Amino acid sequence: MRILIAFTLLFCFCMSAIAAETFYPAPDGRGNASVLVVYSSLDEPLARPMIKGFQQANPDVAVRYEEMLTGEVYDRVVKETDAGQKTADFAFSSAMDLQVKLSNDGYAQRSDLPMSERWPRWANWRNTAYALTFEPAVFVYHKPSFAHEKPPASRAEFLDYLNRHGNEIYGRIGTYDIERSGVGFLFMARDQEQFGDIWTVIRAMGAAGVKLYSTSSAILERIADGRFVIGYNILGSYAADWAAKHPDVGIVLPKDYTVVMSRIGLVPQAAASPDLGRRYLEFFMSKEGQTIMAQKLQIAAVSPEVAGENTATTMREMLGTQLKPVPVSPGLMVYLDQVKRARLIARWNEVLRAQ
């Protein structure tokens, strides 16, 4: 079983050998301050406002932030726990399946917090794993390329656009490589569940010479400068950040359905300082923490206490059942099944190459 899990992680994720570590001294200047250890897949510059906000409320706490890939977050927690060692006090990752697996397999401890009962049911698995962000999969487009027609607003419209313009835009559309991108695989798996004609769309993308990437930035950079005309199923939080800085980048939340993924936070069972981990999780879930995330990190807040444009509450009021959040539940672990994963990837590659 351990060999299978190791193979799964190697297959699903490109793992880095060394985490990028950043240390934030306690604001009160204590040299012997308690140290909160965080393992996270969120880029440290993006995480900084949340850490600073936490420390402002907890000036006696230092933070050691270890940025790593999603597979490494999982691997570190499991290896250190199984070796009888202490591990991170808080683990935060966009790999929803692996975070839920940590919880399901006993590597996360229960965290009963003031917001636990008010947290959306889909975003809370037994008070051990909490969805802390609300991030839709969107269409991103190059505005000047759509000066004379509206960009596609559904998968049916996207298919029609590809059928009409496939030759003239050949090689100028992008999406995630589902073999290398965990988020890309998750979005594709949800597409297969939500849209019966998805393989016709994939075939049309293949015929239009779709380019595949493992990161959002590689696609968004090419849309911003006009090399690409459209990107499919791009993580909305990164797209919003690019659109704010690049006026030629436009965003569409597909009106047929919009898949929403979340980054999950938990306190590991073997945390060295679980009370600190819970304190950080509580701040993350608080009105103050969620407001920081929505306004400074530009990632939509989950908390029902937070109002404003960049929140799950407002998005749901505007879009209703169009939004399809991925529930935090053991059902996510189906994406770790090697047979099912290999079957989906094989069909993906076969359909893309069919032209």
Coordinates of N, CA, C and O in Angstrom, one line a residue, residues 11-155:
F11 N 3.1 9.9 -9.8 CA 2.4 10.0 -11.0 C 1.6 11.3 -11.1 O 1.5 11.9 -12.2
C12 N 1.0 11.7 -10.0 CA 0.1 12.9 -10.0 C 0.8 14.2 -9.9 O 0.3 15.2 -10.4
F13 N 2.0 14.3 -9.3 CA 2.6 15.6 -9.1 C 4.1 15.6 -9.3 O 4.7 14.6 -9.1
C14 N 4.6 16.7 -9.8 CA 6.0 16.9 -9.9 C 6.4 17.4 -8.5 O 6.0 18.5 -8.1
M15 N 7.3 16.7 -7.8 CA 7.6 17.1 -6.4 C 8.9 17.7 -6.3 O 9.9 17.2 -6.9
S16 N 9.0 18.7 -5.6 CA 10.3 19.4 -5.3 C 11.0 18.8 -4.2 O 10.4 18.3 -3.2
A17 N 12.3 18.8 -4.2 CA 13.1 18.1 -3.1 C 13.2 19.0 -1.9 O 13.3 18.5 -0.8
I18 N 13.2 20.3 -2.1 CA 13.4 21.2 -1.0 C 12.4 22.3 -0.9 O 12.1 22.9 -1.9
A19 N 11.8 22.5 0.2 CA 10.7 23.5 0.4 C 11.4 24.9 0.5 O 12.5 25.0 1.0
A20 N 10.7 25.9 0.0 CA 11.2 27.3 0.1 C 10.7 27.8 1.5 O 9.5 27.8 1.7
E21 N 11.6 28.1 2.3 CA 11.2 28.4 3.7 C 11.4 29.9 4.0 O 12.4 30.5 3.6
T22 N 10.4 30.5 4.6 CA 10.5 31.9 5.0 C 10.1 32.0 6.5 O 9.1 31.4 6.9
F23 N 10.9 32.8 7.2 CA 10.7 32.9 8.7 C 10.2 34.4 9.0 O 10.8 35.3 8.5
Y24 N 9.1 34.4 9.7 CA 8.6 35.7 10.2 C 8.7 35.8 11.7 O 8.1 35.1 12.5
P25 N 9.7 36.6 12.2 CA 9.9 36.7 13.6 C 8.6 37.2 14.3 O 7.8 37.9 13.7
A26 N 8.5 36.9 15.6 CA 7.4 37.4 16.4 C 7.4 39.0 16.4 O 8.5 39.6 16.7
P27 N 6.3 39.7 16.1 CA 6.3 41.1 16.1 C 6.7 41.8 17.4 O 7.2 42.9 17.5
D28 N 6.5 41.1 18.6 CA 6.8 41.7 19.9 C 8.3 41.6 20.2 O 8.8 42.0 21.2
G29 N 9.1 41.0 19.3 CA 10.5 40.9 19.4 C 11.1 39.8 20.3 O 12.3 39.7 20.5
R30 N 10.2 39.0 20.8 CA 10.7 37.9 21.7 C 11.6 36.9 20.9 O 11.3 36.4 19.8
G31 N 12.8 36.6 21.5 CA 13.6 35.7 20.8 C 13.2 34.2 21.1 O 13.6 33.3 20.3
N32 N 12.4 34.0 22.2 CA 12.0 32.6 22.5 C 10.5 32.5 22.2 O 9.8 31.7 22.9
A33 N 10.0 33.2 21.2 CA 8.6 33.1 20.9 C 8.2 31.7 20.4 O 9.0 31.0 19.8
S34 N 6.9 31.4 20.6 CA 6.4 30.1 20.0 C 6.4 30.3 18.5 O 6.2 31.4 17.9
V35 N 6.7 29.2 17.8 CA 6.8 29.2 16.3 C 5.7 28.3 15.7 O 5.6 27.1 15.9
L36 N 4.9 29.0 14.9 CA 3.9 28.3 14.1 C 4.5 27.8 12.8 O 5.1 28.6 12.1
V37 N 4.4 26.5 12.5 CA 5.0 25.9 11.3 C 3.9 25.6 10.3 O 2.9 24.9 10.6
V38 N 4.0 26.2 9.1 CA 3.0 26.0 8.1 C 3.6 25.3 6.9 O 4.6 25.8 6.4
Y39 N 3.0 24.2 6.4 CA 3.3 23.7 5.1 C 2.2 24.1 4.1 O 1.0 23.9 4.4
S40 N 2.6 24.7 3.0 CA 1.5 25.3 2.1 C 2.0 25.3 0.7 O 3.1 25.5 0.4
S41 N 1.0 25.1 -0.2 CA 1.3 25.2 -1.7 C 1.0 26.6 -2.2 O 1.2 26.9 -3.4
L42 N 0.5 27.5 -1.3 CA 0.2 28.9 -1.8 C 1.5 29.7 -1.8 O 2.3 29.6 -0.9
D43 N 1.8 30.4 -2.9 CA 3.0 31.2 -3.1 C 3.2 32.1 -1.9 O 2.2 32.8 -1.5
E44 N 4.4 32.1 -1.3 CA 4.6 32.9 -0.1 C 4.3 34.4 -0.2 O 3.7 34.9 0.7
P45 N 4.6 35.0 -1.4 CA 4.1 36.4 -1.5 C 2.6 36.6 -1.3 O 2.2 37.6 -0.8
L46 N 1.9 35.7 -1.9 CA 0.4 35.7 -1.7 C 0.0 35.5 -0.3 O -1.0 36.1 0.2
A47 N 0.7 34.6 0.4 CA 0.3 34.3 1.8 C 0.7 35.3 2.8 O 0.1 35.4 3.9
R48 N 1.6 36.2 2.4 CA 2.2 37.2 3.3 C 1.1 38.1 4.1 O 1.2 38.2 5.3
P49 N 0.1 38.6 3.4 CA -0.9 39.4 4.1 C -1.6 38.6 5.2 O -2.0 39.2 6.2
M50 N -1.9 37.4 4.9 CA -2.6 36.5 5.9 C -1.7 36.3 7.1 O -2.1 36.4 8.3
I51 N -0.4 36.0 6.9 CA 0.5 35.8 8.0 C 0.7 37.1 8.8 O 0.6 37.0 10.0
K52 N 0.8 38.2 8.1 CA 0.9 39.5 8.8 C -0.3 39.8 9.6 O -0.2 40.3 10.8
G53 N -1.5 39.5 9.1 CA -2.7 39.7 9.8 C -2.8 38.9 11.1 O -3.2 39.3 12.1
F54 N -2.4 37.6 10.9 CA -2.4 36.7 12.0 C -1.4 37.2 13.1 O -1.8 37.1 14.3
Q55 N -0.2 37.6 12.7 CA 0.7 38.1 13.7 C 0.3 39.4 14.4 O 0.7 39.6 15.5
Q56 N -0.4 40.2 13.7 CA -0.9 41.4 14.3 C -1.9 41.1 15.4 O -1.9 41.7 16.5
A57 N -2.6 40.0 15.2 CA -3.5 39.6 16.3 C -2.8 38.7 17.3 O -3.3 38.5 18.4
N58 N -1.7 38.1 16.9 CA -0.9 37.3 17.8 C 0.6 37.7 17.8 O 1.4 37.0 17.2
P59 N 0.9 38.8 18.4 CA 2.2 39.4 18.3 C 3.3 38.6 18.9 O 4.5 38.8 18.7
D60 N 2.9 37.6 19.7 CA 3.9 36.7 20.5 C 4.2 35.5 19.7 O 4.9 34.6 20.2
V61 N 3.8 35.3 18.4 CA 4.0 34.1 17.7 C 4.8 34.4 16.4 O 4.5 35.3 15.6
A62 N 5.9 33.6 16.2 CA 6.7 33.6 15.0 C 6.1 32.6 14.1 O 5.4 31.7 14.5
V63 N 6.4 32.7 12.8 CA 5.8 31.8 11.8 C 6.9 31.3 10.9 O 7.7 32.1 10.3
R64 N 7.0 30.0 10.7 CA 7.9 29.4 9.7 C 7.0 28.9 8.6 O 6.3 27.9 8.8
Y65 N 7.1 29.6 7.4 CA 6.3 29.2 6.3 C 7.1 28.4 5.3 O 8.1 28.9 4.7
E66 N 6.7 27.2 5.0 CA 7.4 26.3 4.1 C 6.5 26.1 2.9 O 5.5 25.4 2.9
E67 N 6.9 26.8 1.8 CA 6.2 26.7 0.5 C 6.7 25.4 -0.3 O 7.9 25.3 -0.5
M68 N 5.7 24.6 -0.7 CA 6.1 23.4 -1.4 C 4.9 23.0 -2.4 O 3.9 23.6 -2.3
L69 N 5.2 22.1 -3.2 CA 4.2 21.6 -4.1 C 3.1 20.8 -3.4 O 3.4 20.3 -2.3
T70 N 2.0 20.6 -4.0 CA 0.9 19.9 -3.3 C 1.2 18.5 -2.8 O 0.9 18.1 -1.7
G71 N 1.9 17.8 -3.7 CA 2.2 16.4 -3.4 C 3.2 16.3 -2.2 O 3.1 15.4 -1.4
E72 N 4.1 17.3 -2.1 CA 5.0 17.3 -1.1 C 4.4 17.7 0.3 O 4.8 17.2 1.3
V73 N 3.4 18.5 0.3 CA 2.7 18.8 1.5 C 2.1 17.5 2.1 O 2.4 17.1 3.3
Y74 N 1.5 16.7 1.3 CA 1.0 15.4 1.7 C 2.1 14.5 2.1 O 2.0 13.9 3.2
D75 N 3.1 14.4 1.3 CA 4.2 13.4 1.6 C 4.9 13.7 2.9 O 5.2 12.8 3.7
R76 N 5.2 15.0 3.1 CA 5.9 15.4 4.4 C 5.1 15.1 5.6 O 5.6 14.5 6.6
V77 N 3.8 15.4 5.6 CA 2.9 15.1 6.7 C 2.9 13.6 7.0 O 3.0 13.1 8.1
V78 N 2.7 12.8 6.0 CA 2.6 11.3 6.1 C 3.9 10.7 6.6 O 4.0 10.0 7.6
K79 N 5.0 11.1 6.0 CA 6.3 10.5 6.3 C 6.8 10.9 7.7 O 7.2 10.1 8.5
E80 N 6.6 12.2 8.1 CA 7.0 12.6 9.4 C 6.1 12.0 10.5 O 6.6 11.6 11.5
T81 N 4.8 11.9 10.2 CA 3.9 11.2 11.2 C 4.2 9.8 11.4 O 4.3 9.3 12.5
D82 N 4.4 9.0 10.3 CA 4.7 7.6 10.3 C 6.0 7.3 11.0 O 6.2 6.2 11.6
A83 N 7.0 8.3 10.9 CA 8.3 8.1 11.5 C 8.3 8.5 13.0 O 9.3 8.4 13.7
G84 N 7.1 8.9 13.5 CA 7.0 9.2 14.9 C 7.5 10.6 15.2 O 7.8 11.0 16.4
Q85 N 7.7 11.4 14.2 CA 8.2 12.8 14.3 C 7.1 13.8 14.4 O 5.9 13.5 14.1
K86 N 7.4 15.0 14.8 CA 6.4 16.1 14.7 C 6.4 16.7 13.3 O 7.4 16.6 12.6
T87 N 5.3 17.2 12.9 CA 5.1 17.8 11.6 C 4.5 19.2 11.7 O 4.5 19.8 12.8
A88 N 4.1 19.7 10.6 CA 3.5 21.1 10.5 C 2.4 21.2 11.5 O 1.7 20.3 11.8
D89 N 2.2 22.5 11.9 CA 1.0 22.8 12.8 C -0.2 23.1 11.9 O -1.4 23.0 12.4
F90 N 0.0 23.4 10.7 CA -1.1 23.7 9.8 C -0.6 23.4 8.4 O 0.5 23.7 7.9
A91 N -1.5 22.6 7.6 CA -1.2 22.2 6.3 C -2.3 22.8 5.4 O -3.5 22.7 5.6
F92 N -1.9 23.5 4.3 CA -2.8 24.2 3.4 C -2.5 23.9 2.0 O -1.3 24.1 1.6
S93 N -3.4 23.4 1.2 CA -3.1 22.9 -0.1 C -4.3 23.0 -1.0 O -5.4 22.8 -0.6
S94 N -4.0 23.1 -2.3 CA -5.0 23.1 -3.4 C -5.3 21.7 -3.9 O -6.3 21.5 -4.6
A95 N -4.6 20.7 -3.4 CA -4.8 19.3 -3.8 C -6.0 18.8 -2.9 O -5.7 18.2 -1.9
M96 N -7.2 19.1 -3.3 CA -8.3 18.7 -2.4 C -8.3 17.2 -2.1 O -8.6 16.8 -1.0
D97 N -8.0 16.4 -3.1 CA -8.1 15.0 -2.9 C -7.1 14.5 -1.8 O -7.4 13.7 -1.0
L98 N -5.8 15.0 -1.9 CA -4.8 14.6 -1.0 C -5.1 15.1 0.4 O -4.8 14.5 1.4
Q99 N -5.6 16.4 0.5 CA -6.0 16.9 1.9 C -7.1 16.1 2.5 O -7.0 15.7 3.7
V100 N -8.1 15.7 1.7 CA -9.1 14.8 2.3 C -8.6 13.5 2.6 O -9.0 12.9 3.6
K101 N -7.6 13.0 1.9 CA -7.0 11.7 2.2 C -6.3 11.7 3.5 O -6.4 10.8 4.3
L102 N -5.6 12.8 3.8 CA -4.9 13.0 5.1 C -6.0 12.9 6.2 O -5.8 12.2 7.2
S103 N -7.1 13.6 6.0 CA -8.2 13.6 7.0 C -8.8 12.2 7.2 O -8.9 11.7 8.3
N104 N -9.1 11.6 6.1 CA -9.7 10.3 6.1 C -8.8 9.2 6.7 O -9.3 8.2 7.3
D105 N -7.5 9.3 6.5 CA -6.6 8.3 6.9 C -6.0 8.5 8.3 O -5.1 7.9 8.8
G106 N -6.6 9.5 9.0 CA -6.2 9.8 10.4 C -5.0 10.7 10.6 O -4.4 10.7 11.7
Y107 N -4.6 11.4 9.6 CA -3.4 12.3 9.7 C -3.8 13.7 10.0 O -2.9 14.6 10.1
A108 N -5.1 13.9 10.2 CA -5.5 15.3 10.6 C -6.4 15.1 11.9 O -7.1 14.1 12.1
Q109 N -6.3 16.1 12.8 CA -7.0 16.1 14.0 C -8.2 17.0 13.9 O -8.3 18.0 13.1
R110 N -9.2 16.7 14.7 CA -10.5 17.5 14.8 C -10.2 18.9 15.3 O -9.4 19.1 16.3
S111 N -10.8 19.9 14.7 CA -10.6 21.3 15.1 C -12.0 21.9 15.2 O -12.6 22.3 14.2
D112 N -12.5 21.9 16.5 CA -13.8 22.5 16.7 C -13.6 24.0 17.0 O -13.1 24.4 18.1
L113 N -14.1 24.8 16.1 CA -13.8 26.3 16.2 C -15.1 27.1 16.2 O -16.1 26.6 15.9
P114 N -15.0 28.4 16.6 CA -16.2 29.2 16.6 C -17.0 29.2 15.3 O -18.2 29.3 15.4
M115 N -16.3 29.1 14.2 CA -17.1 29.2 12.9 C -17.5 27.8 12.4 O -18.1 27.7 11.3
S116 N -17.1 26.7 13.1 CA -17.3 25.4 12.6 C -18.8 25.1 12.2 O -19.1 24.6 11.1
E117 N -19.7 25.5 13.1 CA -21.1 25.2 12.9 C -21.7 26.1 11.8 O -22.7 25.7 11.1
R118 N -21.1 27.3 11.5 CA -21.6 28.2 10.5 C -21.0 28.0 9.2 O -21.4 28.6 8.2
W119 N -19.9 27.2 9.1 CA -19.2 27.0 7.9 C -20.1 26.2 6.9 O -20.8 25.3 7.4
P120 N -20.1 26.5 5.6 CA -20.9 25.8 4.7 C -20.7 24.3 4.8 O -19.6 23.8 4.9
R121 N -21.8 23.5 4.7 CA -21.6 22.0 4.9 C -20.7 21.4 3.9 O -20.0 20.5 4.2
W122 N -20.8 21.9 2.6 CA -20.0 21.3 1.6 C -18.5 21.5 1.8 O -17.6 20.9 1.3
A123 N -18.2 22.6 2.6 CA -16.8 23.0 2.8 C -16.2 22.5 4.1 O -15.1 23.0 4.5
N124 N -16.8 21.6 4.8 CA -16.3 21.1 6.1 C -16.5 19.6 6.2 O -17.7 19.1 6.2
W125 N -15.4 18.9 6.3 CA -15.4 17.5 6.5 C -15.1 17.1 7.9 O -14.0 17.1 8.4
R126 N -16.2 16.9 8.7 CA -16.1 16.4 10.1 C -15.2 17.3 11.0 O -14.5 16.8 11.9
N127 N -15.2 18.5 10.7 CA -14.4 19.5 11.5 C -12.9 19.2 11.5 O -12.1 19.6 12.4
T128 N -12.4 18.4 10.5 CA -11.0 18.1 10.3 C -10.4 18.8 9.1 O -9.2 19.2 9.1
A129 N -11.2 18.9 8.0 CA -10.7 19.5 6.8 C -11.7 20.6 6.3 O -12.8 20.3 6.1
Y130 N -11.2 21.8 6.2 CA -12.0 22.9 5.9 C -11.6 23.5 4.5 O -10.4 23.9 4.3
A131 N -12.6 23.7 3.6 CA -12.4 24.5 2.4 C -12.3 26.0 2.8 O -13.3 26.5 3.4
L132 N -11.2 26.7 2.5 CA -11.1 28.1 3.0 C -11.1 29.1 1.8 O -11.1 30.3 2.1
T133 N -11.2 28.6 0.6 CA -11.2 29.5 -0.5 C -12.3 29.0 -1.5 O -12.8 27.9 -1.4
F134 N -12.7 29.9 -2.4 CA -13.8 29.6 -3.4 C -13.3 30.1 -4.7 O -13.3 31.3 -5.0
E135 N -12.8 29.1 -5.6 CA -12.1 29.5 -6.8 C -12.7 28.8 -8.0 O -12.5 27.6 -8.2
P136 N -13.4 29.6 -8.8 CA -14.0 29.0 -10.0 C -13.1 28.7 -11.1 O -12.0 29.3 -11.3
A137 N -13.5 27.7 -12.0 CA -12.8 27.5 -13.2 C -13.4 28.3 -14.3 O -14.6 28.2 -14.5
V138 N -12.6 29.2 -15.0 CA -13.2 30.2 -15.9 C -12.6 30.0 -17.3 O -11.6 29.4 -17.5
F139 N -13.3 30.7 -18.3 CA -12.7 30.9 -19.6 C -12.0 32.3 -19.5 O -12.6 33.2 -19.0
V140 N -10.8 32.3 -20.0 CA -10.0 33.6 -20.0 C -9.8 33.9 -21.5 O -9.4 33.0 -22.3
Y141 N -10.0 35.1 -21.9 CA -9.8 35.5 -23.3 C -9.1 36.8 -23.5 O -9.0 37.6 -22.7
H142 N -8.5 36.9 -24.7 CA -7.8 38.1 -25.2 C -8.8 39.1 -25.8 O -9.4 38.8 -26.8
K143 N -9.1 40.2 -25.1 CA -10.2 41.1 -25.4 C -10.1 41.6 -26.9 O -11.1 41.6 -27.6
P144 N -8.9 42.0 -27.3 CA -8.9 42.5 -28.7 C -9.2 41.5 -29.8 O -9.7 41.8 -30.8
S145 N -9.1 40.2 -29.4 CA -9.4 39.1 -30.4 C -10.9 38.9 -30.5 O -11.4 38.2 -31.4
F146 N -11.6 39.5 -29.6 CA -13.1 39.4 -29.6 C -13.8 40.7 -29.8 O -14.8 41.0 -29.2
A147 N -13.1 41.6 -30.5 CA -13.7 42.9 -30.8 C -14.9 42.9 -31.6 O -15.8 43.8 -31.4
H148 N -15.1 41.9 -32.4 CA -16.3 41.8 -33.3 C -17.3 40.7 -32.9 O -18.3 40.5 -33.7
E149 N -17.1 40.0 -31.9 CA -18.0 39.0 -31.4 C -17.8 38.7 -29.9 O -16.7 39.0 -29.4
K150 N -18.9 38.3 -29.3 CA -18.8 38.0 -27.8 C -17.9 36.7 -27.6 O -18.0 35.8 -28.4
P151 N -17.2 36.7 -26.5 CA -16.5 35.4 -26.2 C -17.4 34.3 -25.8 O -18.6 34.6 -25.4
P152 N -17.1 33.1 -26.0 CA -18.0 32.0 -25.6 C -18.3 32.1 -24.1 O -17.5 32.4 -23.3
A153 N -19.6 31.8 -23.8 CA -20.0 31.9 -22.4 C -20.5 30.6 -21.9 O -21.1 30.5 -20.8
S154 N -20.4 29.5 -22.7 CA -20.8 28.2 -22.2 C -19.9 27.2 -23.0 O -19.3 27.6 -24.0
R155 N -20.0 25.9 -22.7 CA -19.2 24.9 -23.4 C -19.8 24.7 -24.8 O -19.0 24.5 -25.8

